[in-house]
Tab-separated table of C-alpha atoms in Angstrom:
chain	number	residue	atom	x	y	z
X	1	MET	CA	-3.598	-69.643	25.170
X	2	SER	CA	0.115	-69.868	24.515
X	3	ARG	CA	2.258	-66.960	25.616
X	4	ARG	CA	3.816	-67.015	22.112
X	5	GLU	CA	0.553	-65.873	20.545
X	6	LYS	CA	-0.027	-62.166	20.633
X	7	PRO	CA	-3.528	-61.108	21.664
X	8	GLU	CA	-5.509	-58.780	19.375
X	9	LEU	CA	-5.418	-55.120	20.213
X	10	LEU	CA	-9.068	-53.838	19.666
X	11	ILE	CA	-9.477	-50.026	19.419
X	12	PRO	CA	-12.653	-47.976	19.288
X	13	ALA	CA	-13.403	-45.497	16.489
X	14	SER	CA	-15.973	-42.715	16.364
X	15	SER	CA	-15.593	-41.814	12.739
X	16	LEU	CA	-13.863	-42.795	9.524
X	17	GLU	CA	-10.980	-40.467	10.281
X	18	VAL	CA	-10.443	-42.028	13.767
X	19	LEU	CA	-10.714	-45.555	12.266
X	20	LYS	CA	-7.796	-44.720	9.964
X	21	VAL	CA	-5.860	-43.337	12.927
X	22	ALA	CA	-6.533	-46.531	14.963
X	23	ILE	CA	-5.280	-48.751	12.146
X	24	ASN	CA	-2.144	-46.694	11.543
X	25	TYR	CA	-1.307	-46.326	15.217
X	26	GLY	CA	-1.309	-49.973	16.009
X	27	ALA	CA	-4.829	-51.521	16.214
X	28	ASP	CA	-5.318	-55.124	15.098
X	29	ALA	CA	-8.995	-54.530	14.942
X	30	VAL	CA	-11.421	-51.631	15.370
X	31	TYR	CA	-14.958	-51.587	16.647
X	32	ILE	CA	-17.498	-49.039	15.368
X	33	GLY	CA	-21.051	-48.207	15.670
X	34	GLY	CA	-23.561	-47.661	12.923
X	35	GLU	CA	-26.253	-45.043	13.020
X	36	MET	CA	-28.564	-47.395	14.798
X	37	PHE	CA	-28.611	-50.100	17.515
X	38	GLY	CA	-25.271	-49.357	19.285
X	39	LEU	CA	-24.731	-48.132	22.742
X	40	ARG	CA	-23.293	-44.705	21.772
X	41	ALA	CA	-26.137	-42.804	20.222
X	42	LYS	CA	-24.333	-39.517	20.956
X	43	ALA	CA	-21.163	-40.573	19.168
X	44	LYS	CA	-20.731	-39.431	15.541
X	45	ASN	CA	-21.081	-43.024	14.262
X	46	PHE	CA	-20.741	-44.319	10.806
X	47	SER	CA	-23.013	-44.044	7.801
X	48	LYS	CA	-23.409	-47.163	5.620
X	49	GLU	CA	-20.917	-45.637	3.120
X	50	ASP	CA	-18.353	-44.840	5.812
X	51	MET	CA	-18.664	-48.289	7.214
X	52	ILE	CA	-17.925	-49.829	3.762
X	53	GLU	CA	-15.066	-47.470	3.186
X	54	GLY	CA	-13.633	-48.118	6.669
X	55	ILE	CA	-13.818	-51.840	6.321
X	56	LYS	CA	-12.139	-51.682	2.934
X	57	TYR	CA	-9.342	-49.528	4.420
X	58	ALA	CA	-8.801	-51.826	7.414
X	59	HIS	CA	-8.650	-54.981	5.140
X	60	LYS	CA	-6.026	-53.286	2.949
X	61	PHE	CA	-3.760	-53.526	6.019
X	62	GLY	CA	-4.949	-56.886	7.061
X	63	LYS	CA	-7.000	-55.516	9.969
X	64	LYS	CA	-10.567	-56.304	11.122
X	65	VAL	CA	-13.703	-54.136	11.790
X	66	TYR	CA	-16.450	-55.212	14.175
X	67	ILE	CA	-19.840	-53.385	14.281
X	68	THR	CA	-21.765	-52.917	17.499
X	69	ALA	CA	-25.438	-53.873	17.689
X	70	ASN	CA	-25.524	-54.182	21.549
X	71	ILE	CA	-28.712	-52.415	22.582
X	72	THR	CA	-31.151	-54.029	24.912
X	73	ALA	CA	-33.901	-54.290	22.314
X	74	HIS	CA	-37.652	-53.573	22.977
X	75	ASN	CA	-40.375	-55.015	20.860
X	76	ARG	CA	-40.516	-51.853	18.776
X	77	ASP	CA	-36.771	-52.414	17.906
X	78	LEU	CA	-36.898	-55.850	16.416
X	79	GLU	CA	-38.202	-54.953	12.887
X	80	GLY	CA	-35.562	-52.389	12.489
X	81	VAL	CA	-32.890	-54.726	13.807
X	82	ALA	CA	-33.742	-57.230	11.041
X	83	GLU	CA	-33.559	-54.504	8.409
X	84	TYR	CA	-30.219	-53.314	9.732
X	85	PHE	CA	-28.757	-56.817	9.566
X	86	GLU	CA	-29.936	-57.078	5.953
X	87	GLU	CA	-27.689	-54.032	5.278
X	88	MET	CA	-24.772	-55.944	6.825
X	89	LYS	CA	-24.836	-58.315	3.799
X	90	GLU	CA	-23.476	-55.451	1.730
X	91	ILE	CA	-21.372	-53.819	4.445
X	92	LYS	CA	-19.594	-57.076	5.400
X	93	PRO	CA	-18.023	-56.410	8.778
X	94	ASP	CA	-15.699	-59.123	10.321
X	95	ALA	CA	-18.079	-59.509	13.199
X	96	LEU	CA	-21.167	-58.134	14.992
X	97	ILE	CA	-21.094	-57.376	18.702
X	98	ILE	CA	-24.466	-58.212	20.342
X	99	SER	CA	-25.799	-58.433	23.920
X	100	ASP	CA	-29.507	-59.151	23.639
X	101	PRO	CA	-30.535	-62.782	22.880
X	102	GLY	CA	-33.361	-61.662	20.614
X	103	VAL	CA	-31.053	-59.546	18.541
X	104	PHE	CA	-28.618	-62.458	18.495
X	105	ASP	CA	-31.340	-64.755	17.196
X	106	ILE	CA	-32.207	-62.331	14.438
X	107	ALA	CA	-28.505	-62.117	13.474
X	108	ARG	CA	-28.376	-65.931	13.182
X	109	GLU	CA	-31.493	-65.959	10.893
X	110	VAL	CA	-30.411	-63.014	8.648
X	111	LEU	CA	-26.606	-63.518	8.711
X	112	PRO	CA	-26.004	-67.227	9.215
X	113	ASP	CA	-22.361	-66.961	8.202
X	114	MET	CA	-21.593	-63.863	10.157
X	115	GLU	CA	-19.152	-64.063	13.130
X	116	LEU	CA	-20.866	-62.965	16.302
X	117	HIS	CA	-19.420	-61.641	19.519
X	118	ILE	CA	-21.253	-61.366	22.827
X	119	SER	CA	-21.009	-57.873	24.369
X	120	THR	CA	-19.953	-57.209	28.030
X	121	GLN	CA	-23.587	-55.886	28.448
X	122	ALA	CA	-24.612	-59.631	28.542
X	123	ASN	CA	-23.019	-59.930	32.021
X	124	ASN	CA	-20.591	-62.751	31.222
X	125	VAL	CA	-19.090	-63.846	34.499
X	126	ASN	CA	-18.694	-67.582	34.305
X	127	TYR	CA	-17.447	-70.325	31.991
X	128	ARG	CA	-20.916	-71.895	31.665
X	129	THR	CA	-22.228	-68.684	30.211
X	130	TYR	CA	-19.363	-68.718	27.731
X	131	LEU	CA	-20.235	-72.347	26.795
X	132	PHE	CA	-23.898	-71.470	26.380
X	133	TRP	CA	-23.119	-68.653	23.914
X	134	GLN	CA	-20.726	-70.961	21.962
X	135	ARG	CA	-23.535	-73.509	21.667
X	136	MET	CA	-25.685	-70.683	20.281
X	137	GLY	CA	-23.095	-69.910	17.635
X	138	ALA	CA	-20.951	-67.209	19.098
X	139	LYS	CA	-17.244	-67.016	18.289
X	140	ARG	CA	-16.208	-64.693	21.101
X	141	VAL	CA	-17.540	-63.458	24.534
X	142	VAL	CA	-16.540	-60.267	26.161
X	143	SER	CA	-15.943	-60.602	29.892
X	144	ALA	CA	-17.786	-58.579	32.393
X	145	ARG	CA	-15.602	-55.860	33.857
X	146	GLU	CA	-16.361	-57.142	37.284
X	147	LEU	CA	-14.065	-60.177	36.774
X	148	SER	CA	-10.651	-60.609	38.312
X	149	LEU	CA	-7.726	-61.993	36.252
X	150	LYS	CA	-7.896	-65.105	38.307
X	151	GLU	CA	-11.596	-65.661	37.364
X	152	ILE	CA	-10.758	-64.976	33.707
X	153	GLY	CA	-7.976	-67.544	33.856
X	154	GLU	CA	-10.459	-70.016	35.278
X	155	ILE	CA	-12.850	-69.341	32.367
X	156	ARG	CA	-9.962	-69.924	29.912
X	157	LYS	CA	-9.245	-73.398	31.433
X	158	ASN	CA	-12.852	-74.456	31.148
X	159	ILE	CA	-13.708	-73.408	27.631
X	160	PRO	CA	-12.501	-74.728	24.216
X	161	ASP	CA	-9.480	-73.040	22.748
X	162	ASP	CA	-11.508	-71.814	19.770
X	163	LEU	CA	-13.878	-69.893	22.006
X	164	GLU	CA	-12.310	-66.415	22.302
X	165	ILE	CA	-12.154	-64.167	25.404
X	166	GLU	CA	-12.261	-60.389	24.920
X	167	THR	CA	-11.564	-58.103	27.934
X	168	PHE	CA	-11.523	-54.361	28.509
X	169	ILE	CA	-8.107	-53.238	29.577
X	170	HIS	CA	-8.380	-49.461	29.315
X	171	GLY	CA	-10.870	-46.637	29.460
X	172	ALA	CA	-13.957	-45.294	31.302
X	173	MET	CA	-15.635	-47.508	33.850
X	174	CYS	CA	-19.421	-47.586	34.302
X	175	ILE	CA	-20.615	-47.624	37.950
X	176	SER	CA	-23.318	-50.242	37.164
X	177	TYR	CA	-22.925	-53.952	36.649
X	178	SER	CA	-21.358	-54.475	33.191
X	179	GLY	CA	-22.465	-51.067	32.335
X	180	ARG	CA	-26.154	-51.773	32.555
X	181	CYS	CA	-27.124	-48.465	34.165
X	182	LEU	CA	-30.639	-47.176	34.906
X	183	LEU	CA	-29.764	-43.742	36.296
X	184	SER	CA	-29.842	-42.000	32.962
X	185	ASN	CA	-33.343	-43.305	32.050
X	186	TYR	CA	-34.593	-42.519	35.569
X	187	PHE	CA	-33.421	-38.889	35.621
X	188	THR	CA	-33.744	-37.878	32.023
X	189	GLY	CA	-35.802	-40.505	30.092
X	190	ARG	CA	-32.691	-41.206	28.010
X	191	ASP	CA	-31.896	-44.992	28.240
X	192	ALA	CA	-28.261	-46.000	28.541
X	193	ASN	CA	-29.244	-49.441	27.369
X	194	LEU	CA	-30.476	-47.941	24.084
X	195	GLY	CA	-27.346	-45.810	23.572
X	196	ALA	CA	-28.538	-42.525	25.044
X	197	CYS	CA	-26.682	-42.263	28.294
X	198	THR	CA	-26.297	-38.841	29.892
X	199	HIS	CA	-23.532	-40.108	32.262
X	200	PRO	CA	-25.247	-39.253	35.573
X	201	CYS	CA	-22.498	-41.152	37.279
X	202	ARG	CA	-20.341	-38.115	36.711
X	203	TRP	CA	-22.796	-35.703	38.388
X	204	LYS	CA	-22.566	-34.090	41.795
X	205	TYR	CA	-24.706	-35.558	44.548
X	206	HIS	CA	-25.817	-34.548	48.161
X	207	ILE	CA	-28.087	-36.546	50.385
X	208	VAL	CA	-31.333	-35.521	52.070
X	209	GLU	CA	-32.621	-36.770	55.455
X	210	GLU	CA	-36.189	-37.832	55.118
X	211	THR	CA	-37.598	-35.440	57.766
X	212	ARG	CA	-35.612	-32.489	56.422
X	213	PRO	CA	-36.814	-31.948	52.845
X	214	GLY	CA	-34.843	-29.367	50.989
X	215	GLU	CA	-31.863	-29.608	53.316
X	216	TYR	CA	-29.015	-30.985	51.246
X	217	LEU	CA	-26.178	-32.558	53.184
X	218	PRO	CA	-22.871	-33.325	51.609
X	219	ILE	CA	-21.947	-37.026	52.070
X	220	PHE	CA	-18.490	-35.962	53.189
X	221	GLU	CA	-17.370	-32.660	54.750
X	222	ASN	CA	-17.295	-30.886	51.417
X	223	ASP	CA	-19.516	-27.958	50.490
X	224	ARG	CA	-19.389	-29.007	46.817
X	225	GLY	CA	-21.092	-32.381	47.515
X	226	THR	CA	-19.634	-35.609	46.371
X	227	TYR	CA	-19.296	-37.564	43.060
X	228	ILE	CA	-20.192	-40.806	44.692
X	229	PHE	CA	-20.515	-42.755	41.397
X	230	ASN	CA	-17.560	-41.348	39.685
X	231	SER	CA	-15.039	-44.106	38.863
X	232	LYS	CA	-11.456	-43.664	37.867
X	233	ASP	CA	-10.488	-44.875	34.372
X	234	LEU	CA	-9.197	-48.380	33.870
X	235	CYS	CA	-5.540	-48.647	32.767
X	236	MET	CA	-3.611	-51.876	32.632
X	237	ILE	CA	-0.506	-50.693	30.783
X	238	GLU	CA	1.678	-51.784	33.803
X	239	HIS	CA	0.168	-55.332	33.757
X	240	ILE	CA	0.506	-56.626	30.332
X	241	PRO	CA	2.262	-59.872	31.509
X	242	GLU	CA	-0.696	-60.696	33.808
X	243	ILE	CA	-3.174	-59.973	31.046
X	244	ILE	CA	-1.302	-62.139	28.546
X	245	GLU	CA	-0.907	-65.018	30.980
X	246	ALA	CA	-4.621	-65.054	31.770
X	247	GLY	CA	-5.236	-66.294	28.236
X	248	ILE	CA	-7.195	-63.324	26.921
X	249	ASP	CA	-7.477	-63.260	23.160
X	250	SER	CA	-8.564	-59.687	22.542
X	251	LEU	CA	-7.503	-56.658	24.570
X	252	LYS	CA	-10.217	-54.019	24.237
X	253	VAL	CA	-9.990	-50.237	24.745
X	254	GLU	CA	-13.102	-48.268	25.716
X	255	GLY	CA	-13.879	-45.040	23.991
X	256	ARG	CA	-16.089	-44.726	20.931
X	257	MET	CA	-16.712	-41.152	21.753
X	258	LYS	CA	-12.998	-40.165	22.066
X	259	THR	CA	-10.838	-38.024	19.820
X	260	ALA	CA	-8.147	-39.016	17.367
X	261	LEU	CA	-5.551	-37.927	19.892
X	262	TYR	CA	-6.918	-40.387	22.533
X	263	VAL	CA	-7.029	-43.267	20.047
X	264	ALA	CA	-3.640	-42.596	18.646
X	265	ALA	CA	-2.010	-42.313	22.058
X	266	VAL	CA	-3.694	-45.367	23.547
X	267	ALA	CA	-3.261	-47.532	20.463
X	268	ARG	CA	0.356	-46.708	19.933
X	269	THR	CA	1.259	-47.264	23.597
X	270	TYR	CA	-0.385	-50.553	24.071
X	271	ARG	CA	0.869	-51.658	20.701
X	272	LYS	CA	4.393	-51.001	21.835
X	273	ALA	CA	3.832	-52.559	25.254
X	274	ILE	CA	2.491	-55.762	23.779
X	275	ASP	CA	5.240	-55.996	21.162
X	276	ASP	CA	7.939	-55.298	23.666
X	277	TYR	CA	6.649	-58.018	25.970
X	278	PHE	CA	6.795	-60.548	23.224
X	279	ILE	CA	10.482	-59.447	22.523
X	280	SER	CA	11.133	-60.135	26.275
X	281	GLU	CA	9.631	-59.337	29.565
X	282	GLU	CA	12.803	-57.381	30.438
X	283	THR	CA	12.252	-55.196	27.436
X	284	TYR	CA	8.723	-54.543	28.592
X	285	ARG	CA	9.722	-53.683	32.138
X	286	GLN	CA	12.457	-51.318	31.036
X	287	ASN	CA	9.939	-49.314	28.971
X	288	ILE	CA	7.165	-49.015	31.571
X	289	PRO	CA	8.132	-45.367	32.332
X	290	TYR	CA	7.668	-44.604	28.554
X	291	TYR	CA	4.214	-46.281	28.405
X	292	LYS	CA	3.106	-44.330	31.509
X	293	GLU	CA	4.283	-41.003	30.141
X	294	GLU	CA	2.659	-41.624	26.743
X	295	ILE	CA	-0.644	-42.924	28.086
X	296	ALA	CA	-1.029	-39.766	30.222
X	297	LYS	CA	-0.890	-37.583	27.073
X	298	CYS	CA	-4.531	-38.182	26.288
X	299	THR	CA	-7.414	-37.002	28.353
X	300	TYR	CA	-8.321	-39.311	31.296
X	301	ARG	CA	-9.862	-39.350	34.742
X	302	GLN	CA	-7.047	-40.761	36.906
X	303	PHE	CA	-6.293	-44.446	36.598
X	304	THR	CA	-7.346	-47.692	38.380
X	305	THR	CA	-6.835	-51.414	37.713
X	306	GLY	CA	-10.513	-51.926	38.320
X	307	PHE	CA	-11.502	-55.460	39.443
X	308	PHE	CA	-8.613	-57.334	37.919
X	309	PHE	CA	-6.717	-57.927	41.124
X	310	GLY	CA	-9.739	-58.417	43.487
X	311	PRO	CA	-12.506	-56.328	45.134
X	312	THR	CA	-12.235	-52.573	44.600
X	313	SER	CA	-12.001	-50.015	47.352
X	314	TYR	CA	-12.765	-46.327	47.885
X	315	GLU	CA	-9.416	-45.527	46.108
X	316	THR	CA	-10.979	-46.521	42.791
X	317	GLN	CA	-13.468	-43.680	42.964
X	318	ILE	CA	-13.066	-39.841	42.625
X	319	TYR	CA	-15.361	-38.372	45.240
X	320	ASP	CA	-14.444	-34.663	44.911
X	321	SER	CA	-14.394	-33.972	41.243
X	322	ASN	CA	-15.674	-35.124	37.868
X	323	THR	CA	-12.929	-33.318	35.919
X	324	TYR	CA	-10.532	-35.007	33.466
X	325	VAL	CA	-6.797	-34.706	33.473
X	326	LYS	CA	-5.793	-32.962	30.265
X	327	GLU	CA	-2.134	-32.590	29.498
X	328	TYR	CA	-2.282	-32.210	25.761
X	329	THR	CA	-4.592	-30.547	23.147
X	330	TYR	CA	-5.377	-32.127	19.841
X	331	LEU	CA	-4.584	-29.799	16.885
X	332	GLY	CA	-5.208	-31.954	13.822
X	333	LEU	CA	-4.098	-34.676	11.427
X	334	VAL	CA	-1.818	-34.271	8.421
X	335	GLN	CA	-3.952	-35.081	5.337
X	336	GLY	CA	-1.647	-34.534	2.331
X	337	LYS	CA	0.045	-31.643	0.647
X	338	ASN	CA	-0.988	-28.841	-1.707
X	339	GLU	CA	0.974	-27.743	-4.848
X	340	ALA	CA	3.099	-25.392	-2.663
X	341	GLY	CA	4.307	-28.264	-0.485
X	342	MET	CA	2.309	-27.202	2.541
X	343	TYR	CA	0.558	-29.810	4.640
X	344	GLU	CA	-3.242	-29.865	4.672
X	345	LEU	CA	-5.156	-30.487	7.833
X	346	GLU	CA	-8.547	-29.707	9.342
X	347	GLN	CA	-7.598	-27.897	12.493
X	348	ARG	CA	-9.324	-28.794	15.772
X	349	ASN	CA	-7.855	-26.254	18.150
X	350	LYS	CA	-6.100	-22.942	17.679
X	351	PHE	CA	-2.405	-22.602	17.048
X	352	SER	CA	-0.299	-19.776	15.560
X	353	VAL	CA	2.681	-19.127	13.378
X	354	GLY	CA	5.819	-19.395	15.546
X	355	ASP	CA	4.213	-21.903	17.860
X	356	THR	CA	6.254	-24.977	18.815
X	357	ILE	CA	4.110	-28.020	18.745
X	358	GLU	CA	4.577	-31.823	18.876
X	359	VAL	CA	4.149	-34.192	15.949
X	360	MET	CA	3.036	-37.687	16.992
X	361	LYS	CA	4.068	-40.325	14.529
X	362	PRO	CA	2.654	-43.920	14.199
X	363	ASN	CA	6.079	-45.517	14.552
X	364	GLY	CA	6.422	-44.199	18.169
X	365	GLU	CA	8.502	-41.076	17.440
X	366	ASN	CA	7.493	-37.621	18.902
X	367	LEU	CA	8.965	-34.567	17.045
X	368	MET	CA	8.955	-30.894	18.102
X	369	VAL	CA	8.375	-28.605	15.252
X	370	THR	CA	7.856	-24.904	14.781
X	371	VAL	CA	4.929	-23.558	12.744
X	372	LYS	CA	6.644	-21.562	9.880
X	373	ALA	CA	3.512	-20.429	7.977
X	374	ILE	CA	-0.251	-21.006	7.708
X	375	THR	CA	-2.521	-20.238	4.672
X	376	ASP	CA	-6.267	-20.816	4.068
X	377	GLU	CA	-7.621	-22.825	1.174
X	378	LYS	CA	-7.067	-19.880	-1.221
X	379	GLY	CA	-3.452	-19.464	-0.147
X	380	THR	CA	-3.992	-16.348	1.867
X	381	PRO	CA	-1.479	-16.077	4.745
X	382	MET	CA	-2.905	-16.381	8.241
X	383	ASP	CA	-1.245	-15.611	11.610
X	384	SER	CA	-3.313	-18.342	13.282
X	385	CYS	CA	-6.226	-20.720	12.717
X	386	PRO	CA	-9.035	-19.541	15.123
X	387	HIS	CA	-11.955	-21.416	13.473
X	388	PRO	CA	-12.556	-25.117	14.556
X	389	LYS	CA	-12.516	-27.604	11.674
X	390	GLN	CA	-11.220	-24.952	9.210
X	391	LYS	CA	-9.115	-26.516	6.397
X	392	ILE	CA	-5.710	-24.952	6.392
X	393	TYR	CA	-2.244	-25.480	4.970
X	394	VAL	CA	0.877	-25.435	7.201
X	395	ASP	CA	4.557	-25.321	6.677
X	396	PHE	CA	6.342	-27.095	9.521
X	397	GLY	CA	9.894	-26.837	8.123
X	398	ILE	CA	10.320	-30.656	7.955
X	399	GLU	CA	8.887	-33.561	6.014
X	400	LEU	CA	5.757	-35.235	7.498
X	401	GLU	CA	3.444	-38.001	6.355
X	402	ASP	CA	-0.312	-38.548	6.159
X	403	LEU	CA	-1.986	-39.238	9.511
X	404	ASP	CA	0.889	-37.727	11.621
X	405	LEU	CA	-1.022	-36.138	14.539
X	406	LEU	CA	-0.354	-32.736	15.868
X	407	ARG	CA	-0.742	-31.891	19.585
X	408	ARG	CA	0.327	-29.189	22.047
X	409	LYS	CA	1.161	-29.605	25.668
X	410	GLU	CA	-1.069	-27.561	27.963
């Protein structure tokens, strides 16, 4: 892959609203889940109507939408998969993301002209695997998160130029190989490989010596136990040059259960970093402090570079806590004006008249504004907006635009 070709920036979306945020804040493509057969059953996910509207919206801006169908299917799932793929004829995504060979085979039968991508769940760690999936009809293969940049570079050299490599560069890391975890199913009966993960890798653990049942021992000298499976979050914002030079075609962000604030902050920051690098590496290097500052404004669980630079160590885990770092609170999105010239939004967290909050704009600007007035839908003045998802109208004293995002520092 030539250094002169920008890789795709692929961003997750949990809802139609978040899809629009992703598109406006820098995504080249968005991946979403329908109400069936994706690996985020607890996410809001998209109805058929929302998928159609979201794809139409993305295409208006020249962007793409991929739909996940990456469960590990059981016999009982196969008939429903075929019916679901029949619906895709009307929905018309730009590609489907699949991990299961049986599901892939059904997609080929039902949707012979559909572009198919192979999920990281398929454990794609060598170039022969990539070549196999291309022979089967795949356009793109998502690398396993356990690969180093050196290994990805070797794959690139051993596959055709028209076979695309997609790689996760940011977001939560599963403790299991390529995310194929059995803990959730074992403990709760909710299968991570069918989209129902309860995230037991974030739970607190002790050990028990076989002859001392009921005597729980912390793995370290810590009376709270230890979060032995709890990985830090992946973040490659300081390593865009290495990512580009490895020949990766699509840079993927994890997070189909994340908020609009997370999506906006991550998409906007990586968009700027990629664009800056293609201006010059010097421009990119000069702006690294800005990238680090902005990427920390969404909720995260400390950062690691994962496996990209070789085997991991104890430093990639968080043993004493499962808590997130949360520096900013998401308040809402601007969604038009009323006749009085006040901005409409569905508020997500409380703020009050007189508060100073930050407006995050798609073009990279951050503006500090003071809340001048708030009314409800009937125009009744309010001192604050205490009810989540209440539709309100706000005077900020300045001109704003649709999809400007409101946030407040904690």
